[in-house]
Short mmCIF file of C-alpha atoms in Angstrom, two decimals:
data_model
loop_
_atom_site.label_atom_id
_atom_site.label_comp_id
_atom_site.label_asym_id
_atom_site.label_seq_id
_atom_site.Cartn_x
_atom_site.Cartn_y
_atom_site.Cartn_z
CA UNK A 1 30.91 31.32 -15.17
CA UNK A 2 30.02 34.07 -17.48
CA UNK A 3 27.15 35.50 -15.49
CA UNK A 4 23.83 37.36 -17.42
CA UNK A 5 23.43 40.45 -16.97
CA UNK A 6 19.82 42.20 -16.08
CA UNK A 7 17.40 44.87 -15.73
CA UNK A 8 14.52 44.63 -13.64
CA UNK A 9 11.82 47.71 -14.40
CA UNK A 10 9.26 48.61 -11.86
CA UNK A 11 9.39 47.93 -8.27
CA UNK A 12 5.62 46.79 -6.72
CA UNK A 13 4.97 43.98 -5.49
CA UNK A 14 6.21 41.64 -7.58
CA UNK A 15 9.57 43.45 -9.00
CA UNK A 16 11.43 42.64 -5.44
CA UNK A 17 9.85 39.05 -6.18
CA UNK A 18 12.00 38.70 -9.36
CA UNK A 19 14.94 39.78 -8.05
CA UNK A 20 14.73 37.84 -5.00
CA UNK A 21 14.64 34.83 -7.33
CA UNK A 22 17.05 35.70 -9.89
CA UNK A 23 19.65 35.99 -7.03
CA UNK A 24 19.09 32.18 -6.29
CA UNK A 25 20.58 31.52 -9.60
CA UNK A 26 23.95 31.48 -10.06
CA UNK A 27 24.74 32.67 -13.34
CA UNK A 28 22.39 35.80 -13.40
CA UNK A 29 23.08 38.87 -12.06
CA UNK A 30 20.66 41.79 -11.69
CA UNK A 31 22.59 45.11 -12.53
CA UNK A 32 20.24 47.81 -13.02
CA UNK A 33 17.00 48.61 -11.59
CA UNK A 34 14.04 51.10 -13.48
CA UNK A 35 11.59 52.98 -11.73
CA UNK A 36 9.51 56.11 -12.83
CA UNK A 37 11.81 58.89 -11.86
CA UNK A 38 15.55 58.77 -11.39
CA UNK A 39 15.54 59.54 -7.67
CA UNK A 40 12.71 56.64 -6.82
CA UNK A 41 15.10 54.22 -8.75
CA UNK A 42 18.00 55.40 -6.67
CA UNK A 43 15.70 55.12 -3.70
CA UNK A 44 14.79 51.17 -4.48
CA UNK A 45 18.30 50.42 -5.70
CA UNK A 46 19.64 51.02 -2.56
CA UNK A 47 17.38 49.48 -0.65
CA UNK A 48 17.72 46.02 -2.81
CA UNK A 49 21.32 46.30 -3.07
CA UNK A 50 21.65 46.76 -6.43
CA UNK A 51 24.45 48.63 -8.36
CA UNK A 52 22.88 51.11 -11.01
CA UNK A 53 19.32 53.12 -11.18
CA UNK A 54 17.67 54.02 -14.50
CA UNK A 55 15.29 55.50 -16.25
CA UNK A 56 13.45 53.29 -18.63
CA UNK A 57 15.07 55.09 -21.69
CA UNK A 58 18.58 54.99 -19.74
CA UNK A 59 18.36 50.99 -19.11
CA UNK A 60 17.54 50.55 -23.21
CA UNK A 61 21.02 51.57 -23.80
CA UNK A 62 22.95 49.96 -21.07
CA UNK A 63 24.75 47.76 -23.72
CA UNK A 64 25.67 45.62 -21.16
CA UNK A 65 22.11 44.67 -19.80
CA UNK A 66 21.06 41.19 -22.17
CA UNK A 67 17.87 40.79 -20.25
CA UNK A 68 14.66 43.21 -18.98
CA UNK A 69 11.86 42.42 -16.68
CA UNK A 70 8.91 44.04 -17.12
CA UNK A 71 7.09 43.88 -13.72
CA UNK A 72 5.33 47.24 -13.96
CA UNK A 73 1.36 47.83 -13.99
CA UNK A 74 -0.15 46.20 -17.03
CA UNK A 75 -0.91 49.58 -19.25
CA UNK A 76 3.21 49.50 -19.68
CA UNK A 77 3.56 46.15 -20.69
CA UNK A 78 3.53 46.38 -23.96
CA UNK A 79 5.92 49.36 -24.54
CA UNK A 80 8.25 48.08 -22.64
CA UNK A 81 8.26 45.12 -24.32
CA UNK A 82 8.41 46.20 -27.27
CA UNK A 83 11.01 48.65 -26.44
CA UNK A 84 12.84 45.76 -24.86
CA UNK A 85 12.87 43.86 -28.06
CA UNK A 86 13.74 46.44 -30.45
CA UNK A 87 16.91 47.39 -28.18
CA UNK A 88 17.60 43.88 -28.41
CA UNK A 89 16.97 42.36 -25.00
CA UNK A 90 15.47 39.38 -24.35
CA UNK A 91 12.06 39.52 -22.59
CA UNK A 92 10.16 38.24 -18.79
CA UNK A 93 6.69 40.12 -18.87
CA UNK A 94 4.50 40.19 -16.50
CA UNK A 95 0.72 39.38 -17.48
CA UNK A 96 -1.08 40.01 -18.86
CA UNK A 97 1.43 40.78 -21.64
CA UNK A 98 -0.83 43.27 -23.10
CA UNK A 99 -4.02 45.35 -23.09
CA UNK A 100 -5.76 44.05 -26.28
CA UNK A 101 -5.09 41.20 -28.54
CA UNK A 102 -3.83 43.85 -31.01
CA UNK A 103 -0.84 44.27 -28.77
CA UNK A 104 -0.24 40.96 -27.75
CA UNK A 105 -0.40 39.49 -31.42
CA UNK A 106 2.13 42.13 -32.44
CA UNK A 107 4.27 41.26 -29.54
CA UNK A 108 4.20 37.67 -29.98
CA UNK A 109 5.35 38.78 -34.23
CA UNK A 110 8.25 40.58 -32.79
CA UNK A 111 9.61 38.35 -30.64
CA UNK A 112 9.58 35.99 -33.68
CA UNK A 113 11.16 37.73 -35.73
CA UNK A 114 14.11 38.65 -33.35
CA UNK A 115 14.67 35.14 -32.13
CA UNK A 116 15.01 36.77 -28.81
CA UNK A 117 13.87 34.55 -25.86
CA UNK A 118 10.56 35.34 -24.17
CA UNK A 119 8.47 34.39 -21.47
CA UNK A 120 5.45 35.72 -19.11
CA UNK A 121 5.61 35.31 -15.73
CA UNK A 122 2.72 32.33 -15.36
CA UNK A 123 4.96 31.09 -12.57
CA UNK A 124 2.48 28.89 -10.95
CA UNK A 125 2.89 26.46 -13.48
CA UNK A 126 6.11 25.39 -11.56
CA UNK A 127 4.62 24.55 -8.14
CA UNK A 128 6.45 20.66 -8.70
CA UNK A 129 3.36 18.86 -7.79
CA UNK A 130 1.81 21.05 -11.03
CA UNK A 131 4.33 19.76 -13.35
CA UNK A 132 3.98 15.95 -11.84
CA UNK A 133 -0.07 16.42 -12.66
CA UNK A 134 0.76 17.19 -16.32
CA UNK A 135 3.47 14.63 -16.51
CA UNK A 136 1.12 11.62 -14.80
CA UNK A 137 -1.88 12.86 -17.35
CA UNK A 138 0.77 12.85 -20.14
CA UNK A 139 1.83 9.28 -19.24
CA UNK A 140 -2.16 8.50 -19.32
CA UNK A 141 -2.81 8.11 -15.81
CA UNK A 142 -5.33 10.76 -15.26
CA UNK A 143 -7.33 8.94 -17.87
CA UNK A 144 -9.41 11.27 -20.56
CA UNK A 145 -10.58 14.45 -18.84
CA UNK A 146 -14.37 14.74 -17.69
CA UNK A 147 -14.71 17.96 -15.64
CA UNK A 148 -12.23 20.43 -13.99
CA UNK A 149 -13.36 22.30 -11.19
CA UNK A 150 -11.02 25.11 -10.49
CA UNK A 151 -11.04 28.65 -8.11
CA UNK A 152 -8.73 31.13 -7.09
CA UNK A 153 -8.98 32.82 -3.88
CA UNK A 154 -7.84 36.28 -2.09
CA UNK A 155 -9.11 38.57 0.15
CA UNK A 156 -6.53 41.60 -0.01
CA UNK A 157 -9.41 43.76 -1.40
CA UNK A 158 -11.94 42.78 1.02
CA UNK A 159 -13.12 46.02 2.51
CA UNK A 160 -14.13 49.32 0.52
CA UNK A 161 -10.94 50.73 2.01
CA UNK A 162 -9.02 48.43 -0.02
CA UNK A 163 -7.40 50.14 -3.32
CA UNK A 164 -4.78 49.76 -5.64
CA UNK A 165 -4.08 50.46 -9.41
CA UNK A 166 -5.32 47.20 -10.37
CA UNK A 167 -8.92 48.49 -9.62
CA UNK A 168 -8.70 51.31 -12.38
CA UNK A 169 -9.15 50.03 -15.73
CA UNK A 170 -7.14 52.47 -17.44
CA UNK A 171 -4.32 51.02 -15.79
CA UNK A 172 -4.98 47.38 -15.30
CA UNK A 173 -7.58 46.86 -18.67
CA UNK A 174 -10.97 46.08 -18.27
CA UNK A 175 -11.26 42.74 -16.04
CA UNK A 176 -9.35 42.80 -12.60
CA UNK A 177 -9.93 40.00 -10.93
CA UNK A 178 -10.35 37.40 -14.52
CA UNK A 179 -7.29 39.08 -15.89
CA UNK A 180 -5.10 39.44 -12.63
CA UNK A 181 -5.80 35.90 -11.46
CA UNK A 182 -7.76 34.01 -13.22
CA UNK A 183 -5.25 34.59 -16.26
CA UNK A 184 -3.50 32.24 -14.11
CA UNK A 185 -6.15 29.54 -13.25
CA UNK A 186 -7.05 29.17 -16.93
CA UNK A 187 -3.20 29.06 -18.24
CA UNK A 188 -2.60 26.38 -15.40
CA UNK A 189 -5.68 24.72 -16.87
CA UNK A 190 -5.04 23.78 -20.18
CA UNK A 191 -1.13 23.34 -19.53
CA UNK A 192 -2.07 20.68 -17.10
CA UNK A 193 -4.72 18.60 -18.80
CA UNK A 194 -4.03 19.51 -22.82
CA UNK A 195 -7.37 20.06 -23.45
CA UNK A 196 -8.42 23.77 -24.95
CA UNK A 197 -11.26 26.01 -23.87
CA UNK A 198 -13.37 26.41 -26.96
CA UNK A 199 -16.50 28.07 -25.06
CA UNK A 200 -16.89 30.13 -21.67
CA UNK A 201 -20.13 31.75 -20.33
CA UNK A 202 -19.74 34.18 -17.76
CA UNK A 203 -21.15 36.14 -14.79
CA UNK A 204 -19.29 38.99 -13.04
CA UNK A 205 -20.39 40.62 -9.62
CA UNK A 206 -18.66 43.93 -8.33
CA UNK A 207 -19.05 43.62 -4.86
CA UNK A 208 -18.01 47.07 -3.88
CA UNK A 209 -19.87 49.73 -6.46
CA UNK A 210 -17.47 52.11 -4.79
CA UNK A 211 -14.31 52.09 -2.78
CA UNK A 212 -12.48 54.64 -0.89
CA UNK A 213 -9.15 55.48 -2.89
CA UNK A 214 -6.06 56.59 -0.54
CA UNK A 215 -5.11 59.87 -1.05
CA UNK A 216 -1.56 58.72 0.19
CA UNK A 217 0.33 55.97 -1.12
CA UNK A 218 -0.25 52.42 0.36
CA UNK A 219 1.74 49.85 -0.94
CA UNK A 220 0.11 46.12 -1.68
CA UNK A 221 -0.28 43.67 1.10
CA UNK A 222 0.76 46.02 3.36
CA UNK A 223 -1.97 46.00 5.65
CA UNK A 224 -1.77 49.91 6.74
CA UNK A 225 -4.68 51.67 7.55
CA UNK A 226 -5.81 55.71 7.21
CA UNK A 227 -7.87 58.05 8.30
CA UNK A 228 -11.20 59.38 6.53
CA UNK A 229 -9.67 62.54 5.40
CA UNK A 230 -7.52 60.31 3.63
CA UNK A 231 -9.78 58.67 1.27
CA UNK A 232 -11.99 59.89 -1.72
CA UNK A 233 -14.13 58.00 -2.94
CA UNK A 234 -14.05 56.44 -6.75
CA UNK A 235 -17.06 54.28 -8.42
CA UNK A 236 -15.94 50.73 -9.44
CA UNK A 237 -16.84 48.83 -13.15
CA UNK A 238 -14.39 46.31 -12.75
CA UNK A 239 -15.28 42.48 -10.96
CA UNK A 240 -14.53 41.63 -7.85
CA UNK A 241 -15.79 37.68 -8.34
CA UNK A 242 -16.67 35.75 -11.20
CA UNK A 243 -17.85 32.52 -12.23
CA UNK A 244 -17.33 31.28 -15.46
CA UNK A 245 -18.55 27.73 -17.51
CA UNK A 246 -16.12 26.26 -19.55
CA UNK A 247 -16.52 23.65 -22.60
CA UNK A 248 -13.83 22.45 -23.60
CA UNK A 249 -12.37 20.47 -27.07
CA UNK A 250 -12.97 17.12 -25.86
CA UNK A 251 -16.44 17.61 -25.39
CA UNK A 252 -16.44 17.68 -21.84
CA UNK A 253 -17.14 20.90 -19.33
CA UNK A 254 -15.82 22.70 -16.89
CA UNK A 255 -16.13 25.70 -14.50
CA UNK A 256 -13.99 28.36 -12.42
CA UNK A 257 -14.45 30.98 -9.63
CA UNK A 258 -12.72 34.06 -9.06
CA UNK A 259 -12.68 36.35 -6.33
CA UNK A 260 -11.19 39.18 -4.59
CA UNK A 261 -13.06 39.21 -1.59
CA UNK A 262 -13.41 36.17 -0.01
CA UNK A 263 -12.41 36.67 3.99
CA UNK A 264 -9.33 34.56 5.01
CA UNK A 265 -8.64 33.54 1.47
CA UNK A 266 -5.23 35.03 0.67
CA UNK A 267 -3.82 33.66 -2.51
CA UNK A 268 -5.81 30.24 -3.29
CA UNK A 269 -5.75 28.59 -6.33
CA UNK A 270 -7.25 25.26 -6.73
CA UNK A 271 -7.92 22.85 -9.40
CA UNK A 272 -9.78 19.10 -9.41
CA UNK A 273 -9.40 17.52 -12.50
CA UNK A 274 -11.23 14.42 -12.74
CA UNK A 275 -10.49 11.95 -15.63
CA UNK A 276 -11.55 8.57 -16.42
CA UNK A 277 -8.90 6.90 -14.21
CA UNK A 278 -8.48 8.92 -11.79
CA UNK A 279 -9.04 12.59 -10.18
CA UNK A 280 -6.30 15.20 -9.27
CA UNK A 281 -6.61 17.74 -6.82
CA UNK A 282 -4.25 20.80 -6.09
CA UNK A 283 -4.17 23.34 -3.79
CA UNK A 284 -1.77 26.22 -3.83
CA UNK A 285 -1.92 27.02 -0.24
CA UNK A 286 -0.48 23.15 0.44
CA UNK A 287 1.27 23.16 -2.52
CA UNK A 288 3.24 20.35 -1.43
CA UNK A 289 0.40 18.07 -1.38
CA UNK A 290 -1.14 16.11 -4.25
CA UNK A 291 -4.54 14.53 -3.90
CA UNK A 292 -5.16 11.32 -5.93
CA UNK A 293 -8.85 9.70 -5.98
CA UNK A 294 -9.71 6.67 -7.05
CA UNK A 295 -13.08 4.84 -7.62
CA UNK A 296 -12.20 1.27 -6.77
CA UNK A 297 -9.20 1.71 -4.31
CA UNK A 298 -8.17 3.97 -1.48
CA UNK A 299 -7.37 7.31 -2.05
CA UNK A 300 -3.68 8.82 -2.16
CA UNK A 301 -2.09 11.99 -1.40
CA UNK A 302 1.47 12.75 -2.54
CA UNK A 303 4.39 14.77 -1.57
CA UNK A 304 6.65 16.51 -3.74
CA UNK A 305 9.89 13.64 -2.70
CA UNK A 306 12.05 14.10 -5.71
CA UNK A 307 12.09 10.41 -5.19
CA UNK A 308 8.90 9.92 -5.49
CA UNK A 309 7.51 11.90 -8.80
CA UNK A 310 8.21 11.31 -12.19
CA UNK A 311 12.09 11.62 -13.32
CA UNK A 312 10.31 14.78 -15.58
CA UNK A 313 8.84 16.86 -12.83
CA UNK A 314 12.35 16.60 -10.46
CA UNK A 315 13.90 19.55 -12.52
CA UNK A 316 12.09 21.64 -10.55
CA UNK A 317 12.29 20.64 -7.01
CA UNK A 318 15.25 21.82 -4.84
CA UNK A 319 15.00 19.94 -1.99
CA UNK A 320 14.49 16.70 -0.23
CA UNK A 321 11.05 14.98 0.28
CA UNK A 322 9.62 16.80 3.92
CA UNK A 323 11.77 19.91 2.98
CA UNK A 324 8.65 22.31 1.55
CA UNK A 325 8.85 24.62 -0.95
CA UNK A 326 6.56 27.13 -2.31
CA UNK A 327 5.89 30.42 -3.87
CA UNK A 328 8.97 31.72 -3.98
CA UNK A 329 9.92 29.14 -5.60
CA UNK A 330 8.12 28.68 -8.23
CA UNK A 331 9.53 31.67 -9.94
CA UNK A 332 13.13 30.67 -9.34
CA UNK A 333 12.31 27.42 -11.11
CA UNK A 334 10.99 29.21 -14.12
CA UNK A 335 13.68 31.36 -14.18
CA UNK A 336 16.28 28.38 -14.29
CA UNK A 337 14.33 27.31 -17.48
CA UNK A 338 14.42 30.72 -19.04
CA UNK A 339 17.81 31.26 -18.28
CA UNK A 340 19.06 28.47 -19.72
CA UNK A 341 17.51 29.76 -23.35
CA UNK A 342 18.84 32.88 -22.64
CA UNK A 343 22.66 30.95 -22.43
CA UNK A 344 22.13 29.38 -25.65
CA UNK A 345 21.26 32.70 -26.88
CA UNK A 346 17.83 32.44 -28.59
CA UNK A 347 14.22 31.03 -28.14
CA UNK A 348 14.07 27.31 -27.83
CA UNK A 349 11.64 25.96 -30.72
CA UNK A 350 9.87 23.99 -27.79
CA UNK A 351 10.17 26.36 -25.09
CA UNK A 352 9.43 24.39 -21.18
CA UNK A 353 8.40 28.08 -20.00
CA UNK A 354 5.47 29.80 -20.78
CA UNK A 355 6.22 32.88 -23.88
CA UNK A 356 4.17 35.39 -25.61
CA UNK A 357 2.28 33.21 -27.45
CA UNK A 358 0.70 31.79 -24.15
CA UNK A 359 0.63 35.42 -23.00
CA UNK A 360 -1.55 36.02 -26.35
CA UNK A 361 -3.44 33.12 -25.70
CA UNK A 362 -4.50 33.89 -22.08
CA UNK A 363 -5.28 37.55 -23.07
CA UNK A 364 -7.61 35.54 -25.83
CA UNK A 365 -9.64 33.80 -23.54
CA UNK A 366 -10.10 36.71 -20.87
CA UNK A 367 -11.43 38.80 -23.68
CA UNK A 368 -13.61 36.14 -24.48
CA UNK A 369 -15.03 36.24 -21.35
CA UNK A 370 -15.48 39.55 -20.78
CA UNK A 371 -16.97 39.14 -23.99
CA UNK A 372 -19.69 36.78 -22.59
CA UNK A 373 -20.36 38.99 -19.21
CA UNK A 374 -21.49 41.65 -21.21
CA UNK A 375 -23.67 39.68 -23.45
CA UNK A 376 -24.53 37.56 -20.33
CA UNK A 377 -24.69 34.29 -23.10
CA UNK A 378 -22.04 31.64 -24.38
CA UNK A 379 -18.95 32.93 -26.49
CA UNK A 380 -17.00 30.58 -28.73
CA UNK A 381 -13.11 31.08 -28.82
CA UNK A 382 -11.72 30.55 -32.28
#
């Protein structure tokens, strides 16, 4: 097997997530790794095992490489991409896959006009209970939509002591918590129940006015704790929770909550879709659970048995019925869709994965809604 060769660029959080699921496939292989400065992305190399370190500028001409992953903070993700593309690479992005529509639209024109495959990171579309709830609504047993009720939970920035880039918009854009994970709530959204958000109207709250930024380096998740000395403190203008209405282009509503500092939440999302057959509810912390109601019967709840969903959603389950899987795997499972593009050499003209264009979209509909908290009315998205 003729294995693909790639470079993964940054090395955060979710960089060592990549790699961890490219190496469950077995016809990639991830060659170089890109960090800021040549001795950090020795440093990392070594420590995830793999061959060569690079500068940005130095992995761009590895003729060798056929494939970058952007997984750096979002200010970078569209020069990198774009980079990427030009140098003739084919593209994973992490969202959002751009600062401004501006960026994204240009990106999306790009990638077009290479023919180069594409794809942001919206891996929680293949949870395989996610992709059974869009098959079962596609086969017409959710019924027409009525309402969808959906949240996404953390708590990692709880406390005032609790920093990161993400909380400085020159870095991360102007929304944090809308744009870091509720980019992901509304994306899951519409690919689940087809229907389009044509309206939001939002509220933001910043919990913390002001946190204390490390003066050290803490790395995310990690839990450590410093002293006083060790923190200045910064003034906040980015959300910590939001709630947002939703119309959507059936006629019918919806409505979503977002936070950042809800106490023993520590990655939630869930959605309850409720159509005129039947309702669906999902929750990412028991992702191998499926909720079914029903009005005039008992209620279900289904496991992710390869057995047991639809023949279209057991492409991306691994194991047997009672054998869980979960995060991890949910980007291993996009990968294997991505990849196979990437074998066939170009951008499928239905692509199974999410691409640019849903990166654009996504990056639409937050700006829409940080549209509407600053007005603090409705906002239509064309």
């Amino acid at each position: 097997m003729q294995k693909i060769n790639i470079g993964v660029v940054g090395t955060g959080f979710i960089g060592p997530a990549h790699i961890e699921a490219l190496r469950r496939l077995p016809n990639t292989n991830v060659l170089a790794l890109c960090e800021v400065t040549p001795e950090l992305a020795r440093q990392k190399a070594d420590q995830l095992g793999i061959e060569r370190s690079a500068t940005f500028e130095e992995l761009l001409k590895m003729d060798d490489i056929q494939v970058v992953h952007i997984c750096t903070p979002n200010f970078l993700h569209y020069q990198q991409s774009k980079a990427a593309l030009l140098a003739g690479k084919h593209v994973i992005c992490e969202k959002p896959l751009a600062k401004d529509l501006h960026e994204a639209e240009e990106l999306v024109q790009l990638a077009k006009e290479t023919g180069l495959v594409n794809a942001v990171h919206f891996n929680l579309r293949y949870y395989p209970l996610v992709r059974q709830m869009k098959v079962m609504r596609e086969k017409g047993e959710l019924g027409d939509v009525y309402s969808i009720i959906g949240s996404y939970l953390q708590d990692w920035l709880f406390y005032n002591t609790d920093y990161n880039w993400r909380l400085e918009p020159d870095k991360s854009g102007d929304s944090r918590a809308i744009a870091d994970i509720g980019s992901h709530l509304m994306d899951l959204l519409e690919y689940v129940t087809g229907v389009k958000t044509v309206a939001v109207l939002a509220d933001f709250n910043t919990v913390h006015k002001t946190r204390k930024k490390p003066l050290k380096p803490v790395e995310t998740y990690s839990g450590k704790m410093l002293q006083p000395e060790d923190y200045a403190d910064v003034p906040i203008n980015t959300e910590d929770h939001a709630n947002v209405l939703l119309r959507f282009d059936n006629g019918n509503r919806g409505v979503i909550t977002v936070s950042q500092v809800s106490a023993g939440r520590k990655n939630q999302l869930k959605i309850e879709i409720s159509g005129s057959k039947k309702t669906f509810a999902f929750d990412s912390e028991s992702p191998n659970q499926l909720w079914i109601g029903n009005r005039d019967g008992y209620n279900q709840t289904m496991t992710d048995d390869p057995s047991l969903v639809h023949a279209e959603a057991r492409s991306v389950i691994s194991f047997p019925g009672g054998h869980n899987e979960g995060f991890p795997d949910t980007s291993k499972q996009m990968f294997k869709e991505v990849y196979a593009a990437i074998e066939a050499g170009k951008q499928p003209e239905n692509p199974t994965y999410p691409t640019f264009a849903d990166g654009y979209r996504e990056l639409l509909i937050c700006e829409k809604i940080l549209e509407s908290n600053r007005s603090q009315g409705w906002v239509t998205i064309e």
